N, CA and C of each residue as an Amber inpcrd file, in Angstrom:
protein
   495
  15.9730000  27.9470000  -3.9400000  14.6600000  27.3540000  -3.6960000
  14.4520000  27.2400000  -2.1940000  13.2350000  27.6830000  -1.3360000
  12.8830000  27.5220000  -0.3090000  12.6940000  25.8750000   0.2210000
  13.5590000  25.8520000   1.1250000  14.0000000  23.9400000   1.7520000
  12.4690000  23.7020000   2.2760000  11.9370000  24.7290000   2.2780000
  10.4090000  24.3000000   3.2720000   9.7060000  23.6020000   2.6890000
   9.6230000  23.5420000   1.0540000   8.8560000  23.4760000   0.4120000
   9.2420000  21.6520000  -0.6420000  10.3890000  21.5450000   0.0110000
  10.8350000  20.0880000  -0.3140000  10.6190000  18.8280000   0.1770000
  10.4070000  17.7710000  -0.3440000   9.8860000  16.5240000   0.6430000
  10.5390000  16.1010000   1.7830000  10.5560000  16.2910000   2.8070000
  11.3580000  15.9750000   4.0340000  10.5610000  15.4720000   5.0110000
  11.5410000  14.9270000   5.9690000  10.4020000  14.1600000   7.0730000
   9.9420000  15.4350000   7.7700000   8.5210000  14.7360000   7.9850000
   7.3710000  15.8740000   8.8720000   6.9980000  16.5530000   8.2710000
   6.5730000  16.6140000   6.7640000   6.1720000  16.9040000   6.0280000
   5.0800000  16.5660000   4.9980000   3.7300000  17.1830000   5.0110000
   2.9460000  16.4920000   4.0690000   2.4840000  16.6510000   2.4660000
   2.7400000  15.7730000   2.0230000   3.1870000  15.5570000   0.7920000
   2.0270000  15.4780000  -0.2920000   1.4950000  16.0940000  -1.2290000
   0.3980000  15.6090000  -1.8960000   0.8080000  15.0510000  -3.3810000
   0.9680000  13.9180000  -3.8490000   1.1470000  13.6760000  -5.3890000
   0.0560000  12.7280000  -5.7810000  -0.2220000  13.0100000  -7.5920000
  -0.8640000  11.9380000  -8.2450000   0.1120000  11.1260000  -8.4470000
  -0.5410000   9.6890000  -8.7520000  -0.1550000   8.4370000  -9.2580000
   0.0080000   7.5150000 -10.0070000   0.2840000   7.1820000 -11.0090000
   0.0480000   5.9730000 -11.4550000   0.7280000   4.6960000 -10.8870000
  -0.0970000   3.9140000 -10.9280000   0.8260000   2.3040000 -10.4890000
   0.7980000   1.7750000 -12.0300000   1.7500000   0.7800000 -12.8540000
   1.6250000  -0.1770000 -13.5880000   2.9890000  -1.6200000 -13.2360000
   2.4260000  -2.2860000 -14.0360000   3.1230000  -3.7460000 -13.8770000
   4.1580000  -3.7000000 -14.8020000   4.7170000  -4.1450000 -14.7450000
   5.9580000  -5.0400000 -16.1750000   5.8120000  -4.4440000 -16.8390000
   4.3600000  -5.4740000 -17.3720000   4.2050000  -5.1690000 -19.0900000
   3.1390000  -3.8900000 -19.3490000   3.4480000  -2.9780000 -18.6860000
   2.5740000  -1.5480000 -18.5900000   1.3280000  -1.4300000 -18.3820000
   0.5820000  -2.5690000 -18.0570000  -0.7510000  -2.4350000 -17.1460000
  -0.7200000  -1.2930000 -15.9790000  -1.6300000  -0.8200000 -16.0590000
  -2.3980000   0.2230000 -15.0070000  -3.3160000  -0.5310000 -13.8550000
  -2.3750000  -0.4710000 -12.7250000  -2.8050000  -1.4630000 -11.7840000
  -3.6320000   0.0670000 -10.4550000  -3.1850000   0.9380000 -10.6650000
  -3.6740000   1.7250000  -9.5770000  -3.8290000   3.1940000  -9.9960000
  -4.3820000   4.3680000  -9.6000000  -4.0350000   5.6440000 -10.1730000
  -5.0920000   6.5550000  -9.4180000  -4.6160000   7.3640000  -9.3120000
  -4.9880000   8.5860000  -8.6210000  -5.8960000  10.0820000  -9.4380000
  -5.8050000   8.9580000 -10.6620000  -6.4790000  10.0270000 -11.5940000
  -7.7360000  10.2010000 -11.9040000  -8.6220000  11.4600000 -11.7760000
  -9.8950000  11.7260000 -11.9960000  -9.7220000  11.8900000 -10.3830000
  -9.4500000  11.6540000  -9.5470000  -9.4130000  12.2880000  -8.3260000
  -8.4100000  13.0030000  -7.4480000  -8.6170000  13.0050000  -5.5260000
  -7.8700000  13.9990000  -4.9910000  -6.3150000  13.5940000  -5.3790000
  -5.2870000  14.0150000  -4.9650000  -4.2100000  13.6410000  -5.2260000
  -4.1310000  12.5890000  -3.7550000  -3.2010000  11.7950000  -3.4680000
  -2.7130000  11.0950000  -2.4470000  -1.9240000  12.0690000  -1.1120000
  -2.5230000  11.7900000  -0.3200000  -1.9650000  12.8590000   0.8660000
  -1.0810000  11.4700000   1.8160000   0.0280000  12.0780000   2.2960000
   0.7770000  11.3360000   3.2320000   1.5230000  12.0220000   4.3480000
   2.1600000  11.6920000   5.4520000   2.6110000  12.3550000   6.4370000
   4.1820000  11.7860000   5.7910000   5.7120000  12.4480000   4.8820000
   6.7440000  12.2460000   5.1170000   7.4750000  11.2250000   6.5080000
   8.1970000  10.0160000   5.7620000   8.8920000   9.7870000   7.3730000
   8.5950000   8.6100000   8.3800000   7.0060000   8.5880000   7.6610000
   6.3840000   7.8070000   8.9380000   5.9180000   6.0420000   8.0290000
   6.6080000   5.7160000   6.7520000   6.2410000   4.1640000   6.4190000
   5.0720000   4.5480000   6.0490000   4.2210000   5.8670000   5.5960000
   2.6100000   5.4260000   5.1530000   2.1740000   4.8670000   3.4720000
   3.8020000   5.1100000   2.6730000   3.8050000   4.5330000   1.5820000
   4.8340000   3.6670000   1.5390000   4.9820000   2.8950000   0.3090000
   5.8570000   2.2590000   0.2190000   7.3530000   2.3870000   0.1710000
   8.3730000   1.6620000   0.8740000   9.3670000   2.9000000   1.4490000
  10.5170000   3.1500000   0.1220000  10.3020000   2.3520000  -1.0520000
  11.0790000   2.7770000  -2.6580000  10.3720000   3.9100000  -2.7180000
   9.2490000   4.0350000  -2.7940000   8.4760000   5.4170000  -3.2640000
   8.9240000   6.0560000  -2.5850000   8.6670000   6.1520000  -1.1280000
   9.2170000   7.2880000  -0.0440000  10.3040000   7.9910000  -0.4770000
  11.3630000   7.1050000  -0.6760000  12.6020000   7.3620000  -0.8390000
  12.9090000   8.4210000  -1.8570000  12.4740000   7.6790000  -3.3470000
  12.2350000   8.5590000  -4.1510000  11.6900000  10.0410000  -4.4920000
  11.1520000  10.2020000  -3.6710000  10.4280000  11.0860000  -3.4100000
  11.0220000  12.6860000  -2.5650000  11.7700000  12.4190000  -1.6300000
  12.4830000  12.6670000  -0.4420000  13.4020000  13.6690000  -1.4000000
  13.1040000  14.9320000  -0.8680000  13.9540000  16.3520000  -1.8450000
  13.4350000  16.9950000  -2.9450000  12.6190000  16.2180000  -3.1440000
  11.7810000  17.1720000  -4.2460000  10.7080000  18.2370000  -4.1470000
  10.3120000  18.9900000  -5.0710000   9.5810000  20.2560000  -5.3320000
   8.7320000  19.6580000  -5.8010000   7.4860000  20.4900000  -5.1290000
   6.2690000  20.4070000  -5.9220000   5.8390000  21.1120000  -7.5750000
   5.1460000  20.2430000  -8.0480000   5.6950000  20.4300000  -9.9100000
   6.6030000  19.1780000 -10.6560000   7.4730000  18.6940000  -9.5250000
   8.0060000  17.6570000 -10.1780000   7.1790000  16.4920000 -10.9240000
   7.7700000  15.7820000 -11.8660000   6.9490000  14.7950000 -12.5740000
   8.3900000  13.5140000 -13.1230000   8.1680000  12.5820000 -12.4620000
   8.7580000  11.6160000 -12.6420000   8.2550000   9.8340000 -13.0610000
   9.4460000   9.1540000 -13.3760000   9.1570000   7.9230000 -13.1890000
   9.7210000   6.6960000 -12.4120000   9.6830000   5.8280000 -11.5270000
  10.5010000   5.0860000 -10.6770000  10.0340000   3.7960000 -10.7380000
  10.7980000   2.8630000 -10.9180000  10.8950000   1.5990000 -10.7170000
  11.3540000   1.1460000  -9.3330000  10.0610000   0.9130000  -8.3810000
  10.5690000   0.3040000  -7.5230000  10.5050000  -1.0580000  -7.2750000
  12.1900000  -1.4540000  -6.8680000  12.3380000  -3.1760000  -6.7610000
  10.6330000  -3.4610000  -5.5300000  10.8410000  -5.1140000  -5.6630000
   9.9970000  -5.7270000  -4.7370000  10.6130000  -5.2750000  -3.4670000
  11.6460000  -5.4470000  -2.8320000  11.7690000  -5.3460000  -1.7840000
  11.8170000  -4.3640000  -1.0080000  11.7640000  -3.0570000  -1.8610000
  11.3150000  -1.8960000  -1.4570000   9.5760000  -1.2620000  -1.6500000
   8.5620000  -2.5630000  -2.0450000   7.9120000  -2.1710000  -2.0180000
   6.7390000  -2.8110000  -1.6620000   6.3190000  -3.8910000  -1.5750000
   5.2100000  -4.8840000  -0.8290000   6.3420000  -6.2350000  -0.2640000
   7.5870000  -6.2060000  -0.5470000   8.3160000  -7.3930000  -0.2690000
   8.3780000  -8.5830000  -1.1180000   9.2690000  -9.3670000  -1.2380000
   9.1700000 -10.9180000  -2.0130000   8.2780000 -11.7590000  -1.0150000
   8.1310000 -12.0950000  -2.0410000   6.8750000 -13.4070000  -2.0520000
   7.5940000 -14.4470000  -0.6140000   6.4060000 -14.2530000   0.4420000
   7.1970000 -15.8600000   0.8700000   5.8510000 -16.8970000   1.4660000
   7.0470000 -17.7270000   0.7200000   5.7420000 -19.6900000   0.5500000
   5.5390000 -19.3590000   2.1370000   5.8480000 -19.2490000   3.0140000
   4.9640000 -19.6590000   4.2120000   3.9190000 -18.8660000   4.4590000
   3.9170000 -17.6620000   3.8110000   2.3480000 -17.1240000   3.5500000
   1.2080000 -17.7740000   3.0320000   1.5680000 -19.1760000   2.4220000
   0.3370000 -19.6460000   1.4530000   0.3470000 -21.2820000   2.6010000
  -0.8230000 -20.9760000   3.0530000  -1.3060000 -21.7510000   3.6030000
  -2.7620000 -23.1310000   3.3870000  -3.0250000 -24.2250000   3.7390000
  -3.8870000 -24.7780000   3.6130000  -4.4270000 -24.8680000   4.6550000
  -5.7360000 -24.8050000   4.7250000  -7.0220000 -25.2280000   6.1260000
  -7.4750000 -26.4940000   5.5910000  -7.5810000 -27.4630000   6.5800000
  -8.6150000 -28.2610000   6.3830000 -10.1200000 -27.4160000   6.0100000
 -11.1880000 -28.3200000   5.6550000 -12.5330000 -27.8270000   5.1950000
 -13.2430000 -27.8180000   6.7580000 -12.8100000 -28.9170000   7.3940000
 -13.0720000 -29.3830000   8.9410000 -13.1400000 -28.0670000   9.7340000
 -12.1060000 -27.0190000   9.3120000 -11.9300000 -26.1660000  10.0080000
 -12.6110000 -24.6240000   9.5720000 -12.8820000 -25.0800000   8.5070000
 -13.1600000 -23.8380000   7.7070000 -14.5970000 -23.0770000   8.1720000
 -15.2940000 -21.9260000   8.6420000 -15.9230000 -21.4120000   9.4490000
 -16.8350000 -20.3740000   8.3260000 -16.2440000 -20.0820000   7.1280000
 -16.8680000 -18.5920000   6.2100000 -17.8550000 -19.6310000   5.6410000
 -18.9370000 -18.8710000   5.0110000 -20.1910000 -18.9440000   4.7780000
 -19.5470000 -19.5670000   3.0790000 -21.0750000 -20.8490000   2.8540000
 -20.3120000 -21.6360000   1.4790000 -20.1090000 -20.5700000   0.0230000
 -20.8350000 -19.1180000   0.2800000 -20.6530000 -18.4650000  -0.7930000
 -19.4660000 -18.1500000  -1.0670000 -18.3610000 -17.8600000  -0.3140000
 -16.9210000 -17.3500000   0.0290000 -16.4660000 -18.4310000  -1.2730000
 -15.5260000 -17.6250000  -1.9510000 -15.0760000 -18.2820000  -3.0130000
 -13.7250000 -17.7550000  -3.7480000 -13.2480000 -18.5290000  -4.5830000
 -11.6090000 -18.5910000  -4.7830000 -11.5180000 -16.7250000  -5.6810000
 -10.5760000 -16.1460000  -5.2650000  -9.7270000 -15.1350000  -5.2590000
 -10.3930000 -13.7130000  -4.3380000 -11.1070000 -14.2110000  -3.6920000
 -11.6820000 -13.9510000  -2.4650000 -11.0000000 -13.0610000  -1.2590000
 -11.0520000 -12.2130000  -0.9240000  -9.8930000 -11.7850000   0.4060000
 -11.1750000 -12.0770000   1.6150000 -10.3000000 -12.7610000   2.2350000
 -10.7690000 -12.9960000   4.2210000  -9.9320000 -12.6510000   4.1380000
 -10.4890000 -12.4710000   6.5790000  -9.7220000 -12.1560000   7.2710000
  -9.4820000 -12.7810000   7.8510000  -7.8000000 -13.0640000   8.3890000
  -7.3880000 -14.0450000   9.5620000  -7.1430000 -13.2430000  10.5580000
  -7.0180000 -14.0030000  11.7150000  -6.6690000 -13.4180000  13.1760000
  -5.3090000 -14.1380000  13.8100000  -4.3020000 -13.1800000  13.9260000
  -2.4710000 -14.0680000  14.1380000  -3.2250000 -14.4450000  15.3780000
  -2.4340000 -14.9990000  16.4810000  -2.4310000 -15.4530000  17.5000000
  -2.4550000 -14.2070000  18.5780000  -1.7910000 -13.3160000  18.5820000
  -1.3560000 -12.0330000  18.5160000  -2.8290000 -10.7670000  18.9300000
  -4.0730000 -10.9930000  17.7320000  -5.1090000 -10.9010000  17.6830000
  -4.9850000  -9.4770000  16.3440000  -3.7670000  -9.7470000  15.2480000
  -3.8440000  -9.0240000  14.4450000  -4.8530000  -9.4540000  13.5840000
  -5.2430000  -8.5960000  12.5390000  -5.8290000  -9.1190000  11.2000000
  -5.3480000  -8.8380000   9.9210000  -4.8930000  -9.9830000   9.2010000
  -4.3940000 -10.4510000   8.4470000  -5.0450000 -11.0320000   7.0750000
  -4.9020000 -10.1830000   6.1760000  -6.0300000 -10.4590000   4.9280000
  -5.0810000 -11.3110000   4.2730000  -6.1890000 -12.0180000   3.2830000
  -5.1740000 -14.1070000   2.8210000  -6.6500000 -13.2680000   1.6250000
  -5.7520000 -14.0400000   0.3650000  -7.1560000 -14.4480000  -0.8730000
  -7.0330000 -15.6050000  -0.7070000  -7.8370000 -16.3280000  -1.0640000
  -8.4630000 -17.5780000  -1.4060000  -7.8310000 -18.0150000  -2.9990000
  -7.1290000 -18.8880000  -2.8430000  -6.2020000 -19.5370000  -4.0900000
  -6.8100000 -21.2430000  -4.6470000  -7.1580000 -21.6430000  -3.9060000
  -8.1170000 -22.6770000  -3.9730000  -8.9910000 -23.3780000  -3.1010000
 -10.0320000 -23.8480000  -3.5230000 -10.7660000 -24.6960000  -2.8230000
 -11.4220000 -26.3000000  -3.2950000 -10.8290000 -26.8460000  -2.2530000
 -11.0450000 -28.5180000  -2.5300000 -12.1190000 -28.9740000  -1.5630000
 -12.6340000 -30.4870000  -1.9990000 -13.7400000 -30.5920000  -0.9170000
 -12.7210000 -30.8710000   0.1260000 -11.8500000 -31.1110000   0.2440000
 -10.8070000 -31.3180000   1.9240000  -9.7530000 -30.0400000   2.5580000
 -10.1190000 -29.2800000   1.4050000  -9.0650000 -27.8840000   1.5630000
  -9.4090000 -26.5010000   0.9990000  -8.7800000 -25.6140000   1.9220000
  -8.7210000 -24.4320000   1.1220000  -7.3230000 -23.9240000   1.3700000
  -6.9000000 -23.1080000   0.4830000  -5.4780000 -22.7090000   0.3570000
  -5.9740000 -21.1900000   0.6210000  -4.6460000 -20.8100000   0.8150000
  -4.6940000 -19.1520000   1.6620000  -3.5770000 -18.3770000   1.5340000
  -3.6280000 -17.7040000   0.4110000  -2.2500000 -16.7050000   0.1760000
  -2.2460000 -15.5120000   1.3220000  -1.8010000 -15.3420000   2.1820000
  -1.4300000 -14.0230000   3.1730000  -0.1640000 -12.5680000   2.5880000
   0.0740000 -12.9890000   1.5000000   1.4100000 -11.9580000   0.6550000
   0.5540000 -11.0370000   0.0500000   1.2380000  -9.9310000   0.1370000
   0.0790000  -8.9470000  -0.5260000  -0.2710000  -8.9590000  -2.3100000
  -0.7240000  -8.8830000  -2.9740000  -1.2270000  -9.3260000  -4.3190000
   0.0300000  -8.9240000  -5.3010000   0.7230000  -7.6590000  -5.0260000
   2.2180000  -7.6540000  -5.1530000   3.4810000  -7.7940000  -5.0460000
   3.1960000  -8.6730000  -3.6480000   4.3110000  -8.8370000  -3.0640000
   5.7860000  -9.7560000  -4.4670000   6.7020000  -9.8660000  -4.1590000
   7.7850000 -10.4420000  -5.3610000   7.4470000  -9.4260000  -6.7340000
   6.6640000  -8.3500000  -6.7850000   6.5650000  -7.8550000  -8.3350000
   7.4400000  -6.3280000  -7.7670000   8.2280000  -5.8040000  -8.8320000
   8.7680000  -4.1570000  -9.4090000   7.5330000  -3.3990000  -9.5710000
   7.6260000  -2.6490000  -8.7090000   6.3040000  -1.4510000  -9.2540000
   6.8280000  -0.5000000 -10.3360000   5.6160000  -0.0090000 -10.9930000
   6.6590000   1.1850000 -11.9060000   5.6820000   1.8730000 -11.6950000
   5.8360000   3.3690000 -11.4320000   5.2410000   4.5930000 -10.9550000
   5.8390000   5.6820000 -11.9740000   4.7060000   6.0710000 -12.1360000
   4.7800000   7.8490000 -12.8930000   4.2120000   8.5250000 -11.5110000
   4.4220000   9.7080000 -11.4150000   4.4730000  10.4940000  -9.8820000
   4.0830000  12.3750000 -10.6300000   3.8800000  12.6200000  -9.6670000
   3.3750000  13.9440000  -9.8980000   3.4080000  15.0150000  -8.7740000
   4.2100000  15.6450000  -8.4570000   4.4440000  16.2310000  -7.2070000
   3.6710000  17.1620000  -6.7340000   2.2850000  17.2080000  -6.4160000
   1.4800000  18.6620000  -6.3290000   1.7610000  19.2510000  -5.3220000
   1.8300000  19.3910000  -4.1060000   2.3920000  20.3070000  -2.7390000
   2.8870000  19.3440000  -1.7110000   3.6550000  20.1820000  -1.5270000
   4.5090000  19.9630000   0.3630000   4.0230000  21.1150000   1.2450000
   3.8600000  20.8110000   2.5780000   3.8090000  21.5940000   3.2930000
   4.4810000  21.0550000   4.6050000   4.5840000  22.0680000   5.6880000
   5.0960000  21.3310000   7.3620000   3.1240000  20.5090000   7.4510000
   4.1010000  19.1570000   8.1720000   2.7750000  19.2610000   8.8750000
   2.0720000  20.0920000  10.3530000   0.9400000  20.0730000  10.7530000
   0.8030000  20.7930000  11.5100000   1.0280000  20.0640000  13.0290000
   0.8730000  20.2710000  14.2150000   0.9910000  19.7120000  15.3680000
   0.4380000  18.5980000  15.8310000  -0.9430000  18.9820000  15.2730000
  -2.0280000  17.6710000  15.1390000  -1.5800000  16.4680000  14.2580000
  -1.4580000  16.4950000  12.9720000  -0.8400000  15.2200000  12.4170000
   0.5990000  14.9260000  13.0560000   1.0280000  15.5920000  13.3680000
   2.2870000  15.0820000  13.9960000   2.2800000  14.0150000  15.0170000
   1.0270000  14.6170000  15.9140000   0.7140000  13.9110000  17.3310000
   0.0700000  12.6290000  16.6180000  -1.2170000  12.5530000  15.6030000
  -1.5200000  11.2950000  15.5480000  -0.3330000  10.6710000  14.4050000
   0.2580000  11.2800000  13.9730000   1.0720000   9.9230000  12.8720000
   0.8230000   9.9690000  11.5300000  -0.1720000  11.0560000  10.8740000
  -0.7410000  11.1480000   9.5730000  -1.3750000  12.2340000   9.1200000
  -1.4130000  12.4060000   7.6450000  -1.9970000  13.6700000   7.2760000
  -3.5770000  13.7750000   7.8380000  -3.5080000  15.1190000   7.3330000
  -5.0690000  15.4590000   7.4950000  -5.4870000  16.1810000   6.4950000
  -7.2820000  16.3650000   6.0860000  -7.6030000  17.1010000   4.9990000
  -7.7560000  16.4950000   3.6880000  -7.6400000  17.0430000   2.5460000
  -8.1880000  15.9400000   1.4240000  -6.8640000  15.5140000   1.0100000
  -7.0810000  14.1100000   0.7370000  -6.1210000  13.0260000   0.4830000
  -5.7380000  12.2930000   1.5050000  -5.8580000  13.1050000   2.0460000
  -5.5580000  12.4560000   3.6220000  -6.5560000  12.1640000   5.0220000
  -6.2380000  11.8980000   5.9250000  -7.2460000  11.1330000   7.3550000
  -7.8310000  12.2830000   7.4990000  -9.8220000  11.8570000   7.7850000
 -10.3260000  12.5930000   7.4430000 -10.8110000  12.3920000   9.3580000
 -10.8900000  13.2470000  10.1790000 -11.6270000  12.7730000  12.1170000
 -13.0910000  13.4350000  11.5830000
């Protein structure tokens, strides 16, 4: 088999998807559309998936359980925060399971849902909506290729599935 044509770093990768939960909910999927384009190597998926992924031929069709910590991370309580109402600035429509944006100190932005609201509080999950859960993925390997010079230089695919300039 030609090595060119295998998932390796610097390489862009096209597969369909399914995401489900636990109990076999369909939380995400790639189906009825393009396939998912990624640049190999570079963290643009989750790095259990990555991993998994890494040596294979296009055509392949698999399934992977990836732990939490290979894939949005465990849950952590200091992500879930309370604001006073005193402080609170979003418009009164903004409402519970809600995603805002915060700003670190830093001047990142940082998306929180909205977990509750009291007349003296609002609570603020910052963990991503999966974070502490096992993903389970069905996968679908449609092409590898090198990437070209250009995605190399910016960091990501290009073309369909991928960053579109």
């Amino acid at each position: 088999m030609d090595s060119l044509n295998l998932v390796a770093k610097n390489m862009v990768v096209s597969f369909h998807y399914t995401l489900k939960d636990k109990d076999g909910q369909v939380l995400d999927s790639s189906s009825g559309s393009e396939p998912l384009a990624y640049l190999h190597g570079y963290g643009q998926i989750v790095s259990g998936l990555e991993a998994a992924l890494l040596g294979k031929a296009p055509g392949a069709q698999f399934s992977v359980v990836v732990a939490a910590q290979d894939g949005y991370g465990d849950r952590q309580d200091q992500l879930v925060i309370s604001v006073g109402k005193s402080e609170w600035t979003l418009p009164e429509t903004v409402g519970v399971g809600e995603i805002i944006e915060l700003q670190s100190p830093e001047g990142h932005v940082i998306p929180a849902r909205i977990v509750e609201m009291t007349d003296q509080s609002v609570v603020l999950d910052a963990n991503h909506p999966l974070a502490g859960e096992d993903l389970h993925f069905e996968v679908e390997l449609v092409s590898v290729r090198a990437a070209t010079q250009e995605e190399l230089s910016h960091g990501h695919a290009h073309g369909p599935g991928g960053h579109h300039h």
